Coordinates of C-alpha atoms in Angstrom, one line a residue:
M1 CA -188.0 -53.8 16.5
T2 CA -190.8 -56.3 16.9
L3 CA -194.3 -55.4 17.9
M4 CA -195.4 -57.3 21.0
S5 CA -198.8 -59.0 21.3
E6 CA -200.8 -57.2 24.1
S7 CA -202.2 -60.5 25.3
A8 CA -198.7 -62.1 25.5
V9 CA -197.1 -59.5 27.7
P10 CA -198.6 -58.6 31.1
G11 CA -199.2 -54.9 31.5
L12 CA -198.6 -54.0 27.9
S13 CA -202.2 -53.0 27.2
S14 CA -202.3 -50.7 30.2
L15 CA -198.9 -49.2 29.3
R16 CA -200.1 -48.5 25.7
R17 CA -203.2 -46.8 27.0
I18 CA -201.1 -44.6 29.3
E19 CA -198.7 -43.8 26.4
L20 CA -201.6 -42.8 24.1
E21 CA -203.0 -40.5 26.8
T22 CA -199.6 -39.0 27.3
L23 CA -198.9 -38.5 23.6
Y24 CA -202.3 -36.7 23.3
R25 CA -201.3 -34.4 26.2
V26 CA -197.8 -33.7 24.8
G27 CA -199.4 -32.8 21.5
E28 CA -201.7 -30.3 23.2
I29 CA -198.8 -28.8 25.1
L30 CA -196.6 -28.4 22.0
S31 CA -199.3 -26.9 19.9
R32 CA -200.1 -24.0 22.2
S33 CA -196.8 -22.3 23.1
L34 CA -193.8 -20.8 21.4
D35 CA -191.7 -20.5 24.5
F36 CA -189.6 -23.7 24.1
R37 CA -188.2 -23.8 27.6
Q38 CA -191.6 -23.4 29.2
T39 CA -193.1 -25.9 26.8
S40 CA -190.3 -28.4 27.5
L41 CA -191.0 -28.1 31.3
E42 CA -194.7 -28.8 30.7
V43 CA -193.9 -31.8 28.5
L44 CA -191.6 -33.2 31.3
R45 CA -194.4 -32.6 33.8
A46 CA -196.8 -34.6 31.6
L47 CA -194.3 -37.4 31.4
D48 CA -194.1 -37.4 35.2
E49 CA -197.8 -37.2 35.9
L50 CA -199.1 -39.5 33.2
A51 CA -196.3 -41.8 32.2
G52 CA -194.4 -42.3 35.5
M53 CA -191.2 -40.8 34.3
S54 CA -190.3 -38.3 37.0
R55 CA -186.6 -37.8 36.3
S56 CA -186.3 -36.3 32.9
M57 CA -184.6 -33.5 31.0
V58 CA -184.4 -31.9 27.6
T59 CA -181.1 -30.7 26.2
V60 CA -180.6 -28.5 23.2
L61 CA -177.7 -28.2 20.8
D62 CA -175.7 -25.0 21.2
P63 CA -175.0 -24.1 17.6
E64 CA -171.8 -22.2 18.5
S65 CA -170.0 -24.8 20.6
G66 CA -171.7 -28.0 19.4
D67 CA -172.4 -29.0 23.0
L68 CA -175.7 -30.3 24.4
V69 CA -176.9 -27.8 27.0
V70 CA -179.6 -28.6 29.6
N71 CA -182.7 -26.7 28.7
A72 CA -185.3 -28.1 31.1
V73 CA -185.3 -30.6 34.0
S74 CA -188.2 -32.2 35.8
V75 CA -187.1 -31.2 39.3
E76 CA -188.2 -28.4 41.5
N77 CA -185.2 -26.1 41.2
D78 CA -183.9 -26.7 37.7
T79 CA -182.2 -23.3 37.4
E80 CA -179.0 -24.7 39.0
H81 CA -178.7 -27.2 36.1
A82 CA -178.6 -24.5 33.4
S83 CA -174.8 -24.6 33.2
V84 CA -174.6 -28.4 32.6
R85 CA -173.2 -29.3 29.2
Y86 CA -172.3 -32.5 27.3
Q87 CA -169.6 -32.5 24.6
S88 CA -169.5 -35.0 21.7
G89 CA -168.5 -38.4 22.9
E90 CA -168.8 -37.4 26.6
G91 CA -171.0 -39.8 28.6
L92 CA -174.2 -41.3 27.2
L93 CA -175.6 -38.0 26.0
G94 CA -172.4 -37.2 24.2
L95 CA -172.6 -40.5 22.5
I96 CA -176.1 -39.6 21.2
L97 CA -174.6 -36.3 20.0
E98 CA -172.0 -38.3 18.1
E99 CA -174.1 -41.2 16.8
K100 CA -177.6 -39.7 16.8
C101 CA -179.1 -42.9 18.2
T102 CA -181.4 -43.8 21.1
I103 CA -179.9 -45.3 24.2
A104 CA -181.9 -47.5 26.6
L105 CA -180.5 -49.1 29.7
A106 CA -182.4 -51.6 31.9
R107 CA -180.3 -50.3 34.9
T108 CA -178.6 -47.0 34.7
G109 CA -175.7 -48.0 37.0
D110 CA -174.7 -50.9 34.7
D111 CA -173.1 -48.5 32.2
P112 CA -169.9 -46.7 33.3
R113 CA -170.5 -44.0 30.6
F114 CA -173.5 -42.7 32.6
L115 CA -172.3 -39.4 34.2
N116 CA -175.4 -38.3 36.2
R117 CA -174.2 -34.7 36.3
L118 CA -177.6 -33.5 37.3
G119 CA -177.6 -35.9 40.3
I120 CA -181.3 -36.7 39.8
Y121 CA -181.1 -40.2 38.4
D122 CA -181.4 -43.5 40.4
R123 CA -178.7 -45.9 39.3
R124 CA -181.0 -48.9 39.9
L125 CA -183.7 -47.8 37.5
P126 CA -183.9 -47.8 33.6
F127 CA -182.7 -44.8 31.6
I128 CA -183.9 -43.9 28.1
A129 CA -182.4 -41.1 26.0
A130 CA -183.6 -40.2 22.4
P131 CA -182.4 -37.7 20.0
I132 CA -184.6 -34.7 19.2
S133 CA -184.2 -34.1 15.5
L134 CA -185.6 -31.8 12.8
G135 CA -185.1 -32.7 9.2
G136 CA -182.5 -35.3 10.1
N137 CA -180.4 -32.8 12.1
L138 CA -179.9 -33.3 15.8
R139 CA -181.4 -30.4 17.9
G140 CA -181.2 -32.0 21.3
V141 CA -181.9 -35.0 23.5
L142 CA -184.9 -36.1 25.6
A143 CA -183.7 -38.2 28.5
V144 CA -186.1 -39.9 30.9
Q145 CA -186.1 -42.4 33.7
P146 CA -189.1 -44.6 34.5
N147 CA -190.0 -44.7 38.2
T148 CA -190.0 -48.5 38.4
P149 CA -187.4 -51.2 37.7
D150 CA -187.4 -52.8 34.2
D151 CA -190.5 -55.0 33.9
G152 CA -189.7 -56.4 30.5
L153 CA -191.3 -53.4 28.6
L154 CA -188.2 -51.3 28.1
E155 CA -188.4 -51.7 24.3
E156 CA -192.0 -50.4 24.3
R157 CA -191.1 -47.5 26.6
T158 CA -188.1 -46.7 24.4
R159 CA -190.3 -46.5 21.3
F160 CA -192.7 -44.2 23.3
V161 CA -189.8 -41.9 24.3
E162 CA -188.7 -41.7 20.6
M163 CA -192.2 -40.6 19.7
V164 CA -192.2 -37.9 22.3
A165 CA -188.8 -36.7 21.1
N166 CA -190.1 -36.6 17.5
L167 CA -193.0 -34.5 18.6
I168 CA -190.6 -32.1 20.4
G169 CA -188.5 -32.0 17.3
Q170 CA -191.4 -30.9 15.2
S171 CA -192.2 -28.1 17.7
V172 CA -188.6 -26.8 17.4
R173 CA -189.5 -25.8 13.9

C-alpha cells in the first residue's frame, strides 16, 4: 500500500483530519464501556456522524457454529437483524471469514457475491469490510459504506476502516 501525498490528491488532507478525529472518538468510546453491543453501536454512530459512513455493521464470530452473526447495525431498528448470519465462504463477509482479509469495492453492485441481507446498502456506493481480530484470530467483521461515490480515496478509507477494526479487536479482549 502506498502513502499518498496530501498535496497531490484533492480532499486527502481533509479526509485525514476527519479520520483522525473519528479515531480519537472511537478510542474514547471503546475505553469506557464493557458492553460490547452498546459500544459497537456507539462506534457505528461515530462512523456515521464524523466519517460519513452511515450504513455499517459489526458482526461477531459465533464460537459454536463458526458463523458470523450480526451484533450491531447503524440503522434505527437493528433488532430485526439479530438473526442474520454468514457462513464461511458465503458472500463477501463469508469470504472474509475464510481468508481473513479486507475487502474494498468501488461500487457494491459490481460484485455478485455481495448479498445485502440487511437491505441497508446502496449498490451504487463503495463498500469496505475489514476483519476484527485479536491475537491473529478472527473475532468478527466491521463493514461500512461511505455515503458518497468513490472519489479516488477508497484505498485511504480502507486503511482507516482497518484501523477502526483493529481498535475494536483490542476492545474485545
